[in-house]
Coordinates of C-alpha atoms and ligand atoms in Angstrom, one line a residue:
X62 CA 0.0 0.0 0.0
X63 CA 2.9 2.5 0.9
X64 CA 4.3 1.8 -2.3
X65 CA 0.9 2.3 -4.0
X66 CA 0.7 6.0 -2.3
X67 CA 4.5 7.0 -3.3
X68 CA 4.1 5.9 -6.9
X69 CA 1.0 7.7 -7.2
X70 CA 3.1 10.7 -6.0
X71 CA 5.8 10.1 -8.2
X72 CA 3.4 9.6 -11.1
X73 CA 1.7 13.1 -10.0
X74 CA 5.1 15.1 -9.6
X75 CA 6.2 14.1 -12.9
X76 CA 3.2 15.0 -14.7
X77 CA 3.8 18.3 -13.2
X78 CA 7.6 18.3 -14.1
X79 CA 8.5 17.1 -17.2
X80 CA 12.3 18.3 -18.4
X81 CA 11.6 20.7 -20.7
X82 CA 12.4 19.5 -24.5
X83 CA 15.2 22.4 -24.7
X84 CA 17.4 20.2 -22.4
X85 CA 15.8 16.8 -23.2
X86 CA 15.9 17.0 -27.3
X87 CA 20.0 17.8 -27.7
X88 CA 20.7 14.7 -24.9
X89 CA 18.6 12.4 -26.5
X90 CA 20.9 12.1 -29.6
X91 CA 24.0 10.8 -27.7
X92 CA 25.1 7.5 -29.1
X93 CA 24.4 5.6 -26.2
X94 CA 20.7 6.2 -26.6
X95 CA 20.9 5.7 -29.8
X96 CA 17.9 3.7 -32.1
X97 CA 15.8 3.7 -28.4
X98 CA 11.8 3.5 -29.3
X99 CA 9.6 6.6 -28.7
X100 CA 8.1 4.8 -25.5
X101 CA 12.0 4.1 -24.4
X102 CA 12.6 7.8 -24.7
X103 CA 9.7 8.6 -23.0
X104 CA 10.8 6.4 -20.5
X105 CA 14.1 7.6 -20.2
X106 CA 12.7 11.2 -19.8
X107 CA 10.9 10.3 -16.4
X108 CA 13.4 8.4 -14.9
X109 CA 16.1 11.0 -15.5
X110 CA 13.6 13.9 -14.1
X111 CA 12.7 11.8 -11.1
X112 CA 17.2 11.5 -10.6
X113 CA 17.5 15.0 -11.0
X114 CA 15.0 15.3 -8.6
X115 CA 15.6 12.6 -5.5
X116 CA 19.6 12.7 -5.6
X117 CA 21.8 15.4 -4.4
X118 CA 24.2 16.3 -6.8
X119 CA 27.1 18.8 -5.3
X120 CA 29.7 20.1 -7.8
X121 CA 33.2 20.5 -6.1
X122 CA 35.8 23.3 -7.1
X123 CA 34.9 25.9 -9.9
X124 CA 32.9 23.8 -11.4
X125 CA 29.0 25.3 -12.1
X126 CA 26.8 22.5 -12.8
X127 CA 24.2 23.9 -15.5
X128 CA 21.0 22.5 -16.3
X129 CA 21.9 20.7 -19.8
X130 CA 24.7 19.3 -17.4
X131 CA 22.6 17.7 -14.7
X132 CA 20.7 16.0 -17.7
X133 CA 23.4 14.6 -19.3
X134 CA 24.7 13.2 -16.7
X135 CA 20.9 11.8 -15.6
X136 CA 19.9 10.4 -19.4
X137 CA 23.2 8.5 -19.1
X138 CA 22.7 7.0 -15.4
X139 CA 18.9 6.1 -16.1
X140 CA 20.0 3.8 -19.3
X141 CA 20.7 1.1 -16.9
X142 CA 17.8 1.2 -15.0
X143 CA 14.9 1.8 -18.0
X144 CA 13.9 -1.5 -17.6
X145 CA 14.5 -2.1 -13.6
X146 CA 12.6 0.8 -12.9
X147 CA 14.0 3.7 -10.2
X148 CA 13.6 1.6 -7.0
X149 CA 17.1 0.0 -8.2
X150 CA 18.6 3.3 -7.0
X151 CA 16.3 4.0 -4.3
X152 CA 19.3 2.7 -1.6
X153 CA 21.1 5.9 -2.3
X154 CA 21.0 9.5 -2.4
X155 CA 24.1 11.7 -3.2
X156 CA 26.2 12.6 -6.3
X157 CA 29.8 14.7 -5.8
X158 CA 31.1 15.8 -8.8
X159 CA 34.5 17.1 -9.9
X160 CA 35.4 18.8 -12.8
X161 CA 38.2 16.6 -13.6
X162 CA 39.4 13.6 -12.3
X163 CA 40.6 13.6 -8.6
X164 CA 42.3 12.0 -6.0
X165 CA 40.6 9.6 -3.5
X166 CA 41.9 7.0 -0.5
X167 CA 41.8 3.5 -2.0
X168 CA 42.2 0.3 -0.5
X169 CA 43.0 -2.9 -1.8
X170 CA 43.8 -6.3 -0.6
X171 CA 46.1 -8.3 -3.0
X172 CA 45.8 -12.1 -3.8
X173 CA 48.6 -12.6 -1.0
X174 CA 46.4 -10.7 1.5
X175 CA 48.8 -7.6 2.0
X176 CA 47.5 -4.3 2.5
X177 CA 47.6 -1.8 0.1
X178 CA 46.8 1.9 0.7
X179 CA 47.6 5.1 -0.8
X180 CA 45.2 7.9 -2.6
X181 CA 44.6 7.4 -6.5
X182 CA 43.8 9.6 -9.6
X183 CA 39.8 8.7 -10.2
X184 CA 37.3 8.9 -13.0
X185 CA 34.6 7.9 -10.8
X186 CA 33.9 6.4 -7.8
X187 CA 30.8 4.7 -6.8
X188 CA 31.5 4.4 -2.3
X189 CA 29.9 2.1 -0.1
X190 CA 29.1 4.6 2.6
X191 CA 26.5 6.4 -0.1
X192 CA 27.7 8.9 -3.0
X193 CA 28.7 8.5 -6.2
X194 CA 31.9 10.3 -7.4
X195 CA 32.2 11.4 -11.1
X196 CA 34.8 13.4 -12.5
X197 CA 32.5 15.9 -15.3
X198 CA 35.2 15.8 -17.9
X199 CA 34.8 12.1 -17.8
X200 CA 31.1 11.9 -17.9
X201 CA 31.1 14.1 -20.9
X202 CA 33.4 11.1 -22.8
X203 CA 30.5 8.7 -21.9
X204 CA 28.0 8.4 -24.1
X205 CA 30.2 7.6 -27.0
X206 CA 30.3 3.9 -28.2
X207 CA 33.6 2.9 -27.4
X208 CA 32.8 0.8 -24.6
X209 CA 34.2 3.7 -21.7
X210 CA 31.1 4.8 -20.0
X211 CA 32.1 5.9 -16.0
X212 CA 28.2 7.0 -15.4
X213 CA 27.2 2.8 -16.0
X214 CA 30.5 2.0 -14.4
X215 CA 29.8 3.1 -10.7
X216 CA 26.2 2.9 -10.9
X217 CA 27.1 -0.9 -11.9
X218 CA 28.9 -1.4 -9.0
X219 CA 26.1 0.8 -7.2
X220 CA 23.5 -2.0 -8.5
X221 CA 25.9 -4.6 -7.2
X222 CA 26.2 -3.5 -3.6
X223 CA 22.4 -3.8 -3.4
X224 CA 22.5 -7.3 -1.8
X225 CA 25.2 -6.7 0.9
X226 CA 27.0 -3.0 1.0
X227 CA 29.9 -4.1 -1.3
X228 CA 30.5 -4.6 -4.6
X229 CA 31.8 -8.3 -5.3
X230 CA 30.5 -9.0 -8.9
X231 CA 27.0 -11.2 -8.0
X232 CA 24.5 -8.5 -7.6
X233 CA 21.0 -10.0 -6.6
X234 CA 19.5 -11.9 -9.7
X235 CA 16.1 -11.5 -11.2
X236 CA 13.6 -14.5 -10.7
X237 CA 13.8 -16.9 -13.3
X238 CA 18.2 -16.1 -12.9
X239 CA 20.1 -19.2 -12.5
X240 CA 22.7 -18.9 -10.3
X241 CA 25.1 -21.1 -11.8
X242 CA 24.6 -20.1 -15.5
X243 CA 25.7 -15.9 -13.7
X244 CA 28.8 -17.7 -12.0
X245 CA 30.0 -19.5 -14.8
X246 CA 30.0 -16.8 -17.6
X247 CA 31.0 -14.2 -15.7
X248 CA 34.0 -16.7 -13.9
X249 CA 35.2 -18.1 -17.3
X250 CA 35.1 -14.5 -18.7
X251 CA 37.0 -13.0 -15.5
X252 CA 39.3 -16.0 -16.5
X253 CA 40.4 -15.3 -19.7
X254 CA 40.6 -11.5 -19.2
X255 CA 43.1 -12.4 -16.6
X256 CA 45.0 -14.4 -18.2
X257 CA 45.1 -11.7 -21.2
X258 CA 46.3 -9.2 -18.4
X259 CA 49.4 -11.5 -17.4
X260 CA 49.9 -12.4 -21.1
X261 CA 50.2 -8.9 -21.9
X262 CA 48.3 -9.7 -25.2
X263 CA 46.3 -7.0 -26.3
X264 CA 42.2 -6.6 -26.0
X265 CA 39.5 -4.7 -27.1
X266 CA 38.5 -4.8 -23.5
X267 CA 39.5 -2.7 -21.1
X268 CA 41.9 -5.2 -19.1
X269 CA 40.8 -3.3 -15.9
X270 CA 37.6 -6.2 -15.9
X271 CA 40.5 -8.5 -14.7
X272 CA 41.3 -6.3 -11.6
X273 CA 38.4 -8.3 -9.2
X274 CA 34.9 -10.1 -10.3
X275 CA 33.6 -6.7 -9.0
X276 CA 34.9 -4.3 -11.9
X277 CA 34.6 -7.6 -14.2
X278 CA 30.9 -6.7 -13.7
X279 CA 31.2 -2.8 -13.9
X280 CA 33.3 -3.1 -16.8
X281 CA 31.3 -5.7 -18.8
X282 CA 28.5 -3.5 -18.3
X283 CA 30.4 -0.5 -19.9
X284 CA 30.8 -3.0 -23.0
X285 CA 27.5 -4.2 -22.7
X286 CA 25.8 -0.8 -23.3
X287 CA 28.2 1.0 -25.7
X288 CA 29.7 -1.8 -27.5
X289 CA 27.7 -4.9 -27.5
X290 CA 28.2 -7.1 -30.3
X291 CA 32.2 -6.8 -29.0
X292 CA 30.7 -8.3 -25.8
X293 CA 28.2 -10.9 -27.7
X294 CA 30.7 -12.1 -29.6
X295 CA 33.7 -12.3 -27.0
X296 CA 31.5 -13.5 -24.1
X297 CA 28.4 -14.7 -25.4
X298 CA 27.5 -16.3 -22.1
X299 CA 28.0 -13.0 -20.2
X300 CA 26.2 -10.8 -22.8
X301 CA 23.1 -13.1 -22.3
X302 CA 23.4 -12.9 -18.2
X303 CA 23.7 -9.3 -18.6
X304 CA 20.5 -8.9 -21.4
X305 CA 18.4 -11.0 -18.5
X306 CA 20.3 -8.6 -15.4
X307 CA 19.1 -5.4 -17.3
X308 CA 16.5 -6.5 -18.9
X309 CA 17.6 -4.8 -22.4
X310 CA 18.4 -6.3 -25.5
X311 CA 21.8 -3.6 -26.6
X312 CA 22.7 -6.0 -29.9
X313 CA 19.5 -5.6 -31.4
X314 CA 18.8 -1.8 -30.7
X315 CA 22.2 -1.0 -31.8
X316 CA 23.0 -3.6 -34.7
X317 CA 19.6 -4.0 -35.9
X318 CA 20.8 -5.1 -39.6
X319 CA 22.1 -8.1 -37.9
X320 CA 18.6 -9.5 -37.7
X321 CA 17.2 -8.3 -41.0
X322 CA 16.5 -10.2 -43.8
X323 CA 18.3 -9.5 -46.5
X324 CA 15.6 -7.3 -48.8
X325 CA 14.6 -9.2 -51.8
X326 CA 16.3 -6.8 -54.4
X327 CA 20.0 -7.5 -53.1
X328 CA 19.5 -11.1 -53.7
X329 CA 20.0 -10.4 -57.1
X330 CA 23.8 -9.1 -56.4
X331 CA 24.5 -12.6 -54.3
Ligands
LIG612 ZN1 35.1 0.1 -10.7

């Protein structure tokens, strides 16, 4: 019932405050978004007004953060979520943004268990404790398709800490998910991208994936959205996992002449 009452209140607030088509029109021809339906768009549009409206966002240093700005950044972080609908990002509130990249603490445990800490030169970070971190000049390289995207990066790892505060690479599964079928693609994929990373053999992915099962995940996800058929064809197993995760079908929106027939009159050039 609770959730009846704040739906209806979202649904009446977003009547009421639509992003006007002077900001919404330029964003929507970013590649990223590219070949979405009308209804996809329309879509889109509320989930990225409802962002703007329920998250924080606090520009750090000089930077002014403008109108077309905030919805850049929001068409880009919805994408994920246009078929998972906003309660995916209900657990959390706050955006800081930089105008560059910047310097943060990290952390990390390597494979022999020693320690490492020291403060590192960030695109985005997506922290445990609540915000999101994005660096602007990064988010503006986004919504190109060259499978870089640090707007679906941290809010990857953001959908990923849903079941348990940290990001390990098994975010909860929809029903009808198997388990399994999630564990195997995405540890034979983690697999072979490590073993590219030691090889030193070049990839069309970013070798980052092979870091931890965690930024295997966020990274994939980059791929998945902004170059898929790389990801269909590389990890077919993952890309199918990830179509059922977001519910969205990338390969067909972008590539649709890969499931065409071939028109009757260029038979004749066979
Ligand atoms: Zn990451």
């Amino acid at each position: 019932m609770l959730n009846y009452f704040r739906r209806k209140r979202r649904d009446r607030w977003l009547a009421q405050h639509p992003i006007a088509d002077e900001l919404w029109l330029p964003v929507t021809t970013m590649p990223v978004l590219k070949n979405l339906s009308v209804s996809e768009l329309a879509r889109l549009r509320e989930l990225a007004a409802w962002f703007l409206h329920t998250k924080a966002i606090s520009p750090k240093g000089e930077l002014i953060f403008s109108d077309p700005m905030r919805v850049i950044l929001a068409a880009q972080a919805v994408l994920p979520i246009l078929n998972l609908g906003f309660e995916a990002y209900d657990d959390w509130q706050e955006i800081i943004i930089y105008p560059s990249q910047f310097l943060a603490h990290s952390r990390h445990i390597d494979p022999i268990g020693v320690v490492h800490e020291g403060e590192q030169l960030l695109a985005g970070q997506a922290r445990g404790d609540g915000p999101v971190l994005f660096s602007w000049h990064d988010v503006m390289e986004g919504p190109w398709l060259d499978g870089w995207n640090v707007v679906i990066h941290e809010l990857a790892h953001k959908l990923d800490m849903r079941n348990g505060g940290h990001a390990n690479g098994y975010p909860a599964l929809h029903h009808g998910m198997n388990h399994d079928d999630w564990k195997s693609a995405f540890s034979d994929a983690f697999a072979h991208l490590e073993s590219l990373a030691h090889s030193g053999e070049p990839s069309d992915i970013d070798l980052y994936a092979a870091t931890n099962p965690a930024e295997c995940f966020a990274v994939l996800s980059e791929v998945f959205f902004e170059r898929p058929l790389l990801l269909q064809e590389t990890y077919p197993a993952v890309y199918t996992q990830l179509a059922q995760f977001y519910k969205q079908d990338p390969v067909e929106r972008l590539h649709p002449l890969r499931y065409r027939p071939v028109p009757h009159f260029y038979e004749a050039f066979l």
